CSV table of C-alpha atoms and ligand atoms in Angstrom, one decimal:
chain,number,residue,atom,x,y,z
A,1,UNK,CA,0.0,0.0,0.0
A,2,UNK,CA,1.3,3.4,-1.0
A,3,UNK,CA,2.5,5.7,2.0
A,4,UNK,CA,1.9,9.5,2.6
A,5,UNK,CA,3.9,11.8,5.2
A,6,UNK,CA,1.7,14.3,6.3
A,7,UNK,CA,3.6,17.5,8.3
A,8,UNK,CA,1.7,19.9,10.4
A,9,UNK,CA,-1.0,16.9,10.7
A,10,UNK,CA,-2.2,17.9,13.8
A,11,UNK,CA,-4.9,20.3,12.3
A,12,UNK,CA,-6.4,22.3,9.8
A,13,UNK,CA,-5.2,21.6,5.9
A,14,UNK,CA,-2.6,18.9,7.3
A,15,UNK,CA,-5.4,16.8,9.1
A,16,UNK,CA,-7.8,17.3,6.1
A,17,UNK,CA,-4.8,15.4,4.0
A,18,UNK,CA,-4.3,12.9,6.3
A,19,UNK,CA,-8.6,12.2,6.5
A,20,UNK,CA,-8.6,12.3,2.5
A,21,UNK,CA,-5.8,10.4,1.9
A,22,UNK,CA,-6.4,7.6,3.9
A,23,UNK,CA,-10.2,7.6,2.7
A,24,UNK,CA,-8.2,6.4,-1.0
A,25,UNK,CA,-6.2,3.8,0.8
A,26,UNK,CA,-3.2,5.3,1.3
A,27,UNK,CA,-1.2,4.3,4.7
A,28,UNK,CA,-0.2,7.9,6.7
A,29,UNK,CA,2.9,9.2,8.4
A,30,UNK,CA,1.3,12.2,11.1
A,31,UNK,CA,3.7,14.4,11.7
A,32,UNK,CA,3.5,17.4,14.0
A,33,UNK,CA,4.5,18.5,17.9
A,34,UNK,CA,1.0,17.8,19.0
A,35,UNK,CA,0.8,14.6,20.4
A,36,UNK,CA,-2.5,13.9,21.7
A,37,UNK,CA,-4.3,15.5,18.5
A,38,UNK,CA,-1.8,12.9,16.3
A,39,UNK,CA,-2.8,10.1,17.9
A,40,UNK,CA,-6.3,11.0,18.0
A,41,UNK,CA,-6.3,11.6,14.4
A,42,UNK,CA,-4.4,7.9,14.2
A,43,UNK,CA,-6.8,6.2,16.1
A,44,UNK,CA,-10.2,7.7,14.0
A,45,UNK,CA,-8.5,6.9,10.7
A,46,UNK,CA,-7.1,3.3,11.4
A,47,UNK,CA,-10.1,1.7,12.0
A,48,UNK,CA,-12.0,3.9,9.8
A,49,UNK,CA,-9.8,3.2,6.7
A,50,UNK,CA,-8.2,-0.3,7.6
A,51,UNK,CA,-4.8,1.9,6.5
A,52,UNK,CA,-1.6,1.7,8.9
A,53,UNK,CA,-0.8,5.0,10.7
A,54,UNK,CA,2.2,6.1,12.3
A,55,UNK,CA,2.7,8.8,14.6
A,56,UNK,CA,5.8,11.0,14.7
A,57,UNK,CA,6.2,14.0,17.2
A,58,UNK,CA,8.4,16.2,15.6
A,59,UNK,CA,9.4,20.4,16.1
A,60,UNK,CA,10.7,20.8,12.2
A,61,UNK,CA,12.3,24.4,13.6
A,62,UNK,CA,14.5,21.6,15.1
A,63,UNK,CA,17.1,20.1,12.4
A,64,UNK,CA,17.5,16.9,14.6
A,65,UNK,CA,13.8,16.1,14.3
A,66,UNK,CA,13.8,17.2,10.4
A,67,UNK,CA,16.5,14.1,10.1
A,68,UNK,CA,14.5,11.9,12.4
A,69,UNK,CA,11.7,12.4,10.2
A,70,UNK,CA,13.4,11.3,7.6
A,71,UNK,CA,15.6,8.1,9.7
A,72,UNK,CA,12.6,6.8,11.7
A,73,UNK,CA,10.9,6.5,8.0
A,74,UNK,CA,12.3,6.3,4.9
A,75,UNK,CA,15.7,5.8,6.6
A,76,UNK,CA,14.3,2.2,8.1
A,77,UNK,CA,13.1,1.4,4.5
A,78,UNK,CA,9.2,2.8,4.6
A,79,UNK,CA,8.7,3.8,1.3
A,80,UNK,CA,7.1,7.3,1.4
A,81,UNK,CA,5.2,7.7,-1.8
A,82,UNK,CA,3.4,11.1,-1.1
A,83,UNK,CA,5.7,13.8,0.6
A,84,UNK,CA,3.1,16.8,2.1
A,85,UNK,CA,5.3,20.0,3.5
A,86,UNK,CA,2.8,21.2,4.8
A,87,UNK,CA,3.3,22.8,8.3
A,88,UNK,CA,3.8,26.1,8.4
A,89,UNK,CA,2.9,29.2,10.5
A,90,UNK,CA,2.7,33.1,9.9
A,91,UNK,CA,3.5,36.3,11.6
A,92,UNK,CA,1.2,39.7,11.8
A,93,UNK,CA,2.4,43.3,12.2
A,94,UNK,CA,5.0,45.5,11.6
A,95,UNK,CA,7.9,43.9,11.0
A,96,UNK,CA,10.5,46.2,12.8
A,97,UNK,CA,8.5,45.2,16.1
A,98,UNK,CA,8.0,41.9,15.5
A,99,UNK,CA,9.8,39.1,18.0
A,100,UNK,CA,13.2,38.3,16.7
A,101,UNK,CA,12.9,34.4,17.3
A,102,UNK,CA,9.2,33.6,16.4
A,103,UNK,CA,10.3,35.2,12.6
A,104,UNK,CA,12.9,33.1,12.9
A,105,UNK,CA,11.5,29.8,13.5
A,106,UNK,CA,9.1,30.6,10.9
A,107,UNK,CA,11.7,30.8,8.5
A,108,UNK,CA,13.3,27.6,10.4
A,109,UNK,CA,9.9,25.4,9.3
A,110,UNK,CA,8.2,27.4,6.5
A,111,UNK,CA,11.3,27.5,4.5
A,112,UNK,CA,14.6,25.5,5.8
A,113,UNK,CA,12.7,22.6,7.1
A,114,UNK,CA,10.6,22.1,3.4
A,115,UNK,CA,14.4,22.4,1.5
A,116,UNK,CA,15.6,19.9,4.2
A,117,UNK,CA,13.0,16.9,3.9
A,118,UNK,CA,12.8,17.4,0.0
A,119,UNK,CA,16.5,17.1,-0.1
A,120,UNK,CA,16.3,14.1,1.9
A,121,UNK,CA,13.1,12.2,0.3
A,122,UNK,CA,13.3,13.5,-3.3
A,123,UNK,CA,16.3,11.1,-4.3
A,124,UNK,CA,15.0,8.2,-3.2
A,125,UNK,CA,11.8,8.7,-5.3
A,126,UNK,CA,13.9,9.0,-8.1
A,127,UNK,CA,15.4,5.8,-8.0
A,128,UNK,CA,12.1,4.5,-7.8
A,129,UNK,CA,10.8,6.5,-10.7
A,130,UNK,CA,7.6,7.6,-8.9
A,131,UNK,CA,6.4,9.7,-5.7
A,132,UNK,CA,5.4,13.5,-5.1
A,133,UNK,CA,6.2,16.0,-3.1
A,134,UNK,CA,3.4,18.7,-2.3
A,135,UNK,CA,4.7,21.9,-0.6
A,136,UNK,CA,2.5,24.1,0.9
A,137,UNK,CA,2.7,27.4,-0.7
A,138,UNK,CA,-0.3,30.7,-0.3
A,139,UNK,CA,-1.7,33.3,-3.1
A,140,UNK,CA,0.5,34.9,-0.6
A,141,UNK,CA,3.6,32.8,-2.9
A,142,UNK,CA,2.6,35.3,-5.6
A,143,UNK,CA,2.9,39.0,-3.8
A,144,UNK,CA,4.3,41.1,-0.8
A,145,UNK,CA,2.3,41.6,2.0
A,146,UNK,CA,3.2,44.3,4.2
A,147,UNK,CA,2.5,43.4,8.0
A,148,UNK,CA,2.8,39.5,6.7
A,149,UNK,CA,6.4,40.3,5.4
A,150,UNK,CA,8.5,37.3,6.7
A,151,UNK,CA,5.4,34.8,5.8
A,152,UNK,CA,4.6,36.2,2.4
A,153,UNK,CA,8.3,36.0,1.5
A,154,UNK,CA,8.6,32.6,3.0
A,155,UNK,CA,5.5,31.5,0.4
A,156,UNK,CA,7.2,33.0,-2.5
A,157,UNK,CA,10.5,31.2,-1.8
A,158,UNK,CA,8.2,27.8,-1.8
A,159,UNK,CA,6.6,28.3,-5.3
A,160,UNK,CA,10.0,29.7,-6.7
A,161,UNK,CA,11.4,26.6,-4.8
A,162,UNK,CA,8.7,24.6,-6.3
A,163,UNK,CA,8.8,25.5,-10.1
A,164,UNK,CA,12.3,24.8,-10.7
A,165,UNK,CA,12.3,21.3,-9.2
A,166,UNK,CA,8.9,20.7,-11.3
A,167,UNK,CA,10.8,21.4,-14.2
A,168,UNK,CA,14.4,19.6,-12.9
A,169,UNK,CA,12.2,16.7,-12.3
A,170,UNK,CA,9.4,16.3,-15.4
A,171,UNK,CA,11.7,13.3,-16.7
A,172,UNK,CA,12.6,11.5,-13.5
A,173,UNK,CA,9.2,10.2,-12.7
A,174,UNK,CA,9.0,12.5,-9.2
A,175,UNK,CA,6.3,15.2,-9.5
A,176,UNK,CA,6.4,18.2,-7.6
A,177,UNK,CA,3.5,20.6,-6.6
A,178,UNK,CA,3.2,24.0,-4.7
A,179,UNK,CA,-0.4,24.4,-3.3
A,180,UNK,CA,-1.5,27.9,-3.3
A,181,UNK,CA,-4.2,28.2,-1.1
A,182,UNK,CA,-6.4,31.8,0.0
A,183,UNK,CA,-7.4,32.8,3.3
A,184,UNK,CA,-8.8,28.8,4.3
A,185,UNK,CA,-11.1,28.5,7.7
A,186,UNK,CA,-7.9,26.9,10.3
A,187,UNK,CA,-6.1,28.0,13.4
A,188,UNK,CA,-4.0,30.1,10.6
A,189,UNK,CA,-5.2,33.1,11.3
A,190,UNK,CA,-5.1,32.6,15.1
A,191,UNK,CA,-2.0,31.4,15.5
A,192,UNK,CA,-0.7,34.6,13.2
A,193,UNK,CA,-2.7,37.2,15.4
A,194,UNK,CA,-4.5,38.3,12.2
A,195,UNK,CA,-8.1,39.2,10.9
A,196,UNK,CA,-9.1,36.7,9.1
A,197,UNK,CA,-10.3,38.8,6.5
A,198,UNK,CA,-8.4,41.9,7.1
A,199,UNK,CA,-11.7,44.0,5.9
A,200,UNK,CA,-12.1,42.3,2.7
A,201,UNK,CA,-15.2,40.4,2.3
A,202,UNK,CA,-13.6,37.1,0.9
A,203,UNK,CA,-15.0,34.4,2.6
A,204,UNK,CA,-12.7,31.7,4.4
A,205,UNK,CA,-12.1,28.3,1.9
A,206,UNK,CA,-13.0,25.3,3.5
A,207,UNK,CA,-10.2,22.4,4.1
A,208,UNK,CA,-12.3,20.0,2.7
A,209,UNK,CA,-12.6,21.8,-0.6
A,210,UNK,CA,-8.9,23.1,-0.2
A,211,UNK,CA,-7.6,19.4,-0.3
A,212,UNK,CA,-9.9,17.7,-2.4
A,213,UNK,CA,-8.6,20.2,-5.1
A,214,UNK,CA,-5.2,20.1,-4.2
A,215,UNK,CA,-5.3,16.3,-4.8
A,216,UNK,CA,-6.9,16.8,-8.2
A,217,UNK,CA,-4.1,18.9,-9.2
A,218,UNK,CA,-1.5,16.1,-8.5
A,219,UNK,CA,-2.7,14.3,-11.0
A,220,UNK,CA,-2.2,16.4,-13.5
A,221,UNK,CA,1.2,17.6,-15.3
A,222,UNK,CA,1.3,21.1,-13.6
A,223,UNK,CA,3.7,23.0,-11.3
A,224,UNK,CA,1.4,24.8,-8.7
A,225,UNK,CA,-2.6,25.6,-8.6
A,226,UNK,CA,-4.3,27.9,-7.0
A,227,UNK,CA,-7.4,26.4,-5.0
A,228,UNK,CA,-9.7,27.7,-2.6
A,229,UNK,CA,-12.1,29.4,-4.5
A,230,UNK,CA,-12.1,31.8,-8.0
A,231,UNK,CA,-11.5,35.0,-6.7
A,232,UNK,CA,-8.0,33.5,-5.4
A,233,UNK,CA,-7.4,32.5,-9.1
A,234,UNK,CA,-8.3,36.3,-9.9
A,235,UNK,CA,-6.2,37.8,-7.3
A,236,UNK,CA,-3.4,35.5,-8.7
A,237,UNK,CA,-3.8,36.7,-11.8
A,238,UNK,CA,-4.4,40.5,-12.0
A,239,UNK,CA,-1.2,40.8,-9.5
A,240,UNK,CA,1.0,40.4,-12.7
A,241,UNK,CA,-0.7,43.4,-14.1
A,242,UNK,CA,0.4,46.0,-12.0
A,243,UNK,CA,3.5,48.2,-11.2
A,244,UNK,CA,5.0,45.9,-8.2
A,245,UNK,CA,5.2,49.1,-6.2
A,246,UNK,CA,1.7,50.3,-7.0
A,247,UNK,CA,0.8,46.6,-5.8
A,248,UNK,CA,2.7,46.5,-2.7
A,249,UNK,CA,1.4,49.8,-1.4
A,250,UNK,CA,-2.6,48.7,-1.9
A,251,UNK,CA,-2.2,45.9,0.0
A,252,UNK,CA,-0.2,47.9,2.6
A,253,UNK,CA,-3.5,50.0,3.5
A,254,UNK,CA,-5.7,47.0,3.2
A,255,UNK,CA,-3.2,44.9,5.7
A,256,UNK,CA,-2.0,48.1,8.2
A,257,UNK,CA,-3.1,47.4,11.7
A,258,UNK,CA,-5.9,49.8,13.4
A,259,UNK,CA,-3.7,52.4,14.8
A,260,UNK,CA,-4.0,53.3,18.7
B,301,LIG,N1,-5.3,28.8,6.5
B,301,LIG,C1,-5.0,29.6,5.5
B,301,LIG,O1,-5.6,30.6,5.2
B,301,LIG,C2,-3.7,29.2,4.7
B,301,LIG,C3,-3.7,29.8,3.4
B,301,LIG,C4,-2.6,29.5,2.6
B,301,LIG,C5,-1.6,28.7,3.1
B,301,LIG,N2,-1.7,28.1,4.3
B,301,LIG,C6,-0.6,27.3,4.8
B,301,LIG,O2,-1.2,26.0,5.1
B,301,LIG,C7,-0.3,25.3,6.0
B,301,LIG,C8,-1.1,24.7,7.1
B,301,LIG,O3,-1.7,25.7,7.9
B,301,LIG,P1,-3.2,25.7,8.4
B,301,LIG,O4,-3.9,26.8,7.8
B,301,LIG,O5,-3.7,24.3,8.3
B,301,LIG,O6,-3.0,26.1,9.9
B,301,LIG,P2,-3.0,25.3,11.3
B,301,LIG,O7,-4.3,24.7,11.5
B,301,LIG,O8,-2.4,26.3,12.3
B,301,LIG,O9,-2.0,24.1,11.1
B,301,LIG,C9,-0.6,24.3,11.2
B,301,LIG,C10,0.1,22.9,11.3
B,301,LIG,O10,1.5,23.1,11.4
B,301,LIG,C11,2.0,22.4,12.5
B,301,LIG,N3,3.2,23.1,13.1
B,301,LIG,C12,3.3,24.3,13.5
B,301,LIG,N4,4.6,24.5,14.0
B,301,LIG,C13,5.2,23.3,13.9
B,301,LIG,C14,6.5,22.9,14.2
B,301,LIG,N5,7.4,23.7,14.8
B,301,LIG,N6,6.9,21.6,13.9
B,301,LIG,C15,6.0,20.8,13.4
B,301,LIG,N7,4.7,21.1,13.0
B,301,LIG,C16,4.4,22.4,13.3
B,301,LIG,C17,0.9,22.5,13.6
B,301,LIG,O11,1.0,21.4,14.5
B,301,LIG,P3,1.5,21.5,16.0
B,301,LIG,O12,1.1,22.9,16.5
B,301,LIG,O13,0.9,20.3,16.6
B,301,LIG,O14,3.0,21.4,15.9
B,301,LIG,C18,-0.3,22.3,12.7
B,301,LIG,O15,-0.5,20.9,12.5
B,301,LIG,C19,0.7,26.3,6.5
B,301,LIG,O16,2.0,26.2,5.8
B,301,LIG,C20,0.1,27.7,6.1
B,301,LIG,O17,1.1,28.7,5.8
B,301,LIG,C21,-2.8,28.4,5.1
C-alpha cells in the first residue's frame, strides 16, 4: 500500500490530507509537535480506513527532528510515496516590532525545514521513478504583504522553490507541486494574530474543498494551482498586471493594523 507523510498533521489543511488520503487507501505518516491531536487523528483513521498509521512527534524548527523524520521513516526502508510540506505558521504586524525568534522559527519550518526533507526524500523517489512532493505554498507565494512580510516571503520562496524542481524533475518520474491556497477556515489566522479577512469580504475556503482540489491537481502535469475558491485564481492573476510598487502599497493599506 502506498505511504503518505503528512507534516503539520495535527490540524487544519494537514489533518484534512491525512482524513482524505487515507479515505483512498493510502497508509499515513502524522507528523507534527501535538501529540494527543496525532494520535487521536491515528486512532479515527485506522479503523476507519483499515490503513496503517504512524505517529511522529516532531518540532521541524529543530534540524535533529527534520532528520528523524526522515531516519525513523524512509531511513528504516518505509517507502514514502506522497511527501506533504505542509506545516507552516505566519506572523502579523509590523515587521521592525515583531519578535526576533518567532520570525525566525518561521523561516526555520516554513522554509529551511521544506528544503531539508525534499532534499532528503526526493532522491529516493527518483530511484524509484515515482512519488510527489506537495509543498504548501499561499496566493500569498505570488505578492508582498506588508505586515505579513516574513510569511509572504517565506510563500514565495516555496513556489520559486517549487517550479524549478517541477521542471528539474518532469523526466525522472518525481512530480512536484506548490499548493497555493487563499485565506482557508484553520487556526491560521489565530496562531498569526490576524483578521481573518483583514476587511475584505472574501469568505474563508473550507479544508475539505482546499484538499480535495489540491489532490486533483497532483494528478495532472502542472507546477502549482491555486485552490480555494475563484477569486483567489483572480487575485493571482491580476497581480502580474500591476507596477509591483503600486501593488505592494494597496495591500499595505488593506493589511495596516488599526492604529491606537
Ligand atoms: N489557513 C490559511 O488561510 C492558509 C492559506 C494559505 C496557506 N496556508 C498554509 O497551510 C499550512 C497549514 O496551515 P493551516 O492553515 O492548516 O494552519 P494550522 O491549523 O495552524 O496548522 C498548522 C500545522 O503546522 C504544525 N506546526 C506548526 N509549527 C510546527 C513545528 N514547529 N513543527 C511541526 N509542526 C508544526 C501544527 O501542528 P503543531 O502545533 O501540533 O506542531 C499544525 O498541524 C501552512 O503552511 C500555512 O502557511 C494556510
Amino acid at each position: 500500500m502506498a505511504t503518505a507523510l503528512v507534516t503539520g498533521a495535527s490540524s487544519g489543511i494537514g489533518a484534512e490530507f491525512a482524513r482524505q488520503l487515507a479515505s483512498r487507501g493510502m497508509d499515513v505518516v502524522l507528523v507534527a509537535r501535538s501529540i494527543d491531536r496525532l494520535q487521536q487523528l491515528a486512532e479515527e483513521l485506522q479503523p476507519q480506513y483499515g490503513i496503517d498509521t504512524t505517529v511522529l512527534v516532531a518540532d521541524l524548527t529543530q534540524p535533529q527532528d527534520v532528520e528523524r523524520v526522515y531516519t525513523e521513516t524512509e531511513g528504516r526502508g518505509t517507502t514514502i510515496d506522497l511527501l506533504i510540506n505542509n506545516a507552516g505558521f505566519g506572523d502579523y504586524g509590523e515587521f521592525a516590532k515583531s519578535d526576533r525568534a518567532k520570525i525566525l522559527s518561521m523561516v526555520q519550518l516554513n522554509v529551511t525545514a521544506l528544503v531539508d526533507l525534499t532534499h532528503r526524500f526526493l532522491p529516493p523517489m527518483q530511484q524509484r521513478q515515482s512519488g510527489c512532493i506537495l509543498n504548501m505554498g499561499s496566493i500569498a507565494s505570488f505578492q508582498p504583504l506588508p505586515y505579513f512580510s516574513v510569511y509572504a516571503a517565506t510563500k514565495a520562496f516555496v513556489l520559486s522553490f517549487s517550479e524549478s524542481l517541477w521542471a528539474e524533475n518532469r523526466k525522472t518520474g518525481v512530480k512536484i507541486l506548490a499548493l497555493c491556497p487563499g485565506p482557508t477556515d484553520t487556526n491560521f489566522f489565530e496562531v498569526s494574530g490576524s483578521p481573518a479577512s483583514n476587511g475584505n469580504s472574501q469568505q474563508l475556503a473550507s479544508v475539505e474543498e482546499v484538499v480535495r482540489d489540491a489532490i486533483a491537481a497532483l494528478e495532472k502535469d502542472t507546477s502549482n494551482v491555486v485552490v480555494g475558491g475563484f477569486a483567489n485564481q483572480v487575485m493571482t492573476t491580476l497581480t502580474r498586471f500591476f507596477p509591483r510598487d503600486v501593488l505592494v502599497q494597496a495591500v499595505e493599506q488593506q493589511f495596516r493594523p488599526n492604529r491606537d
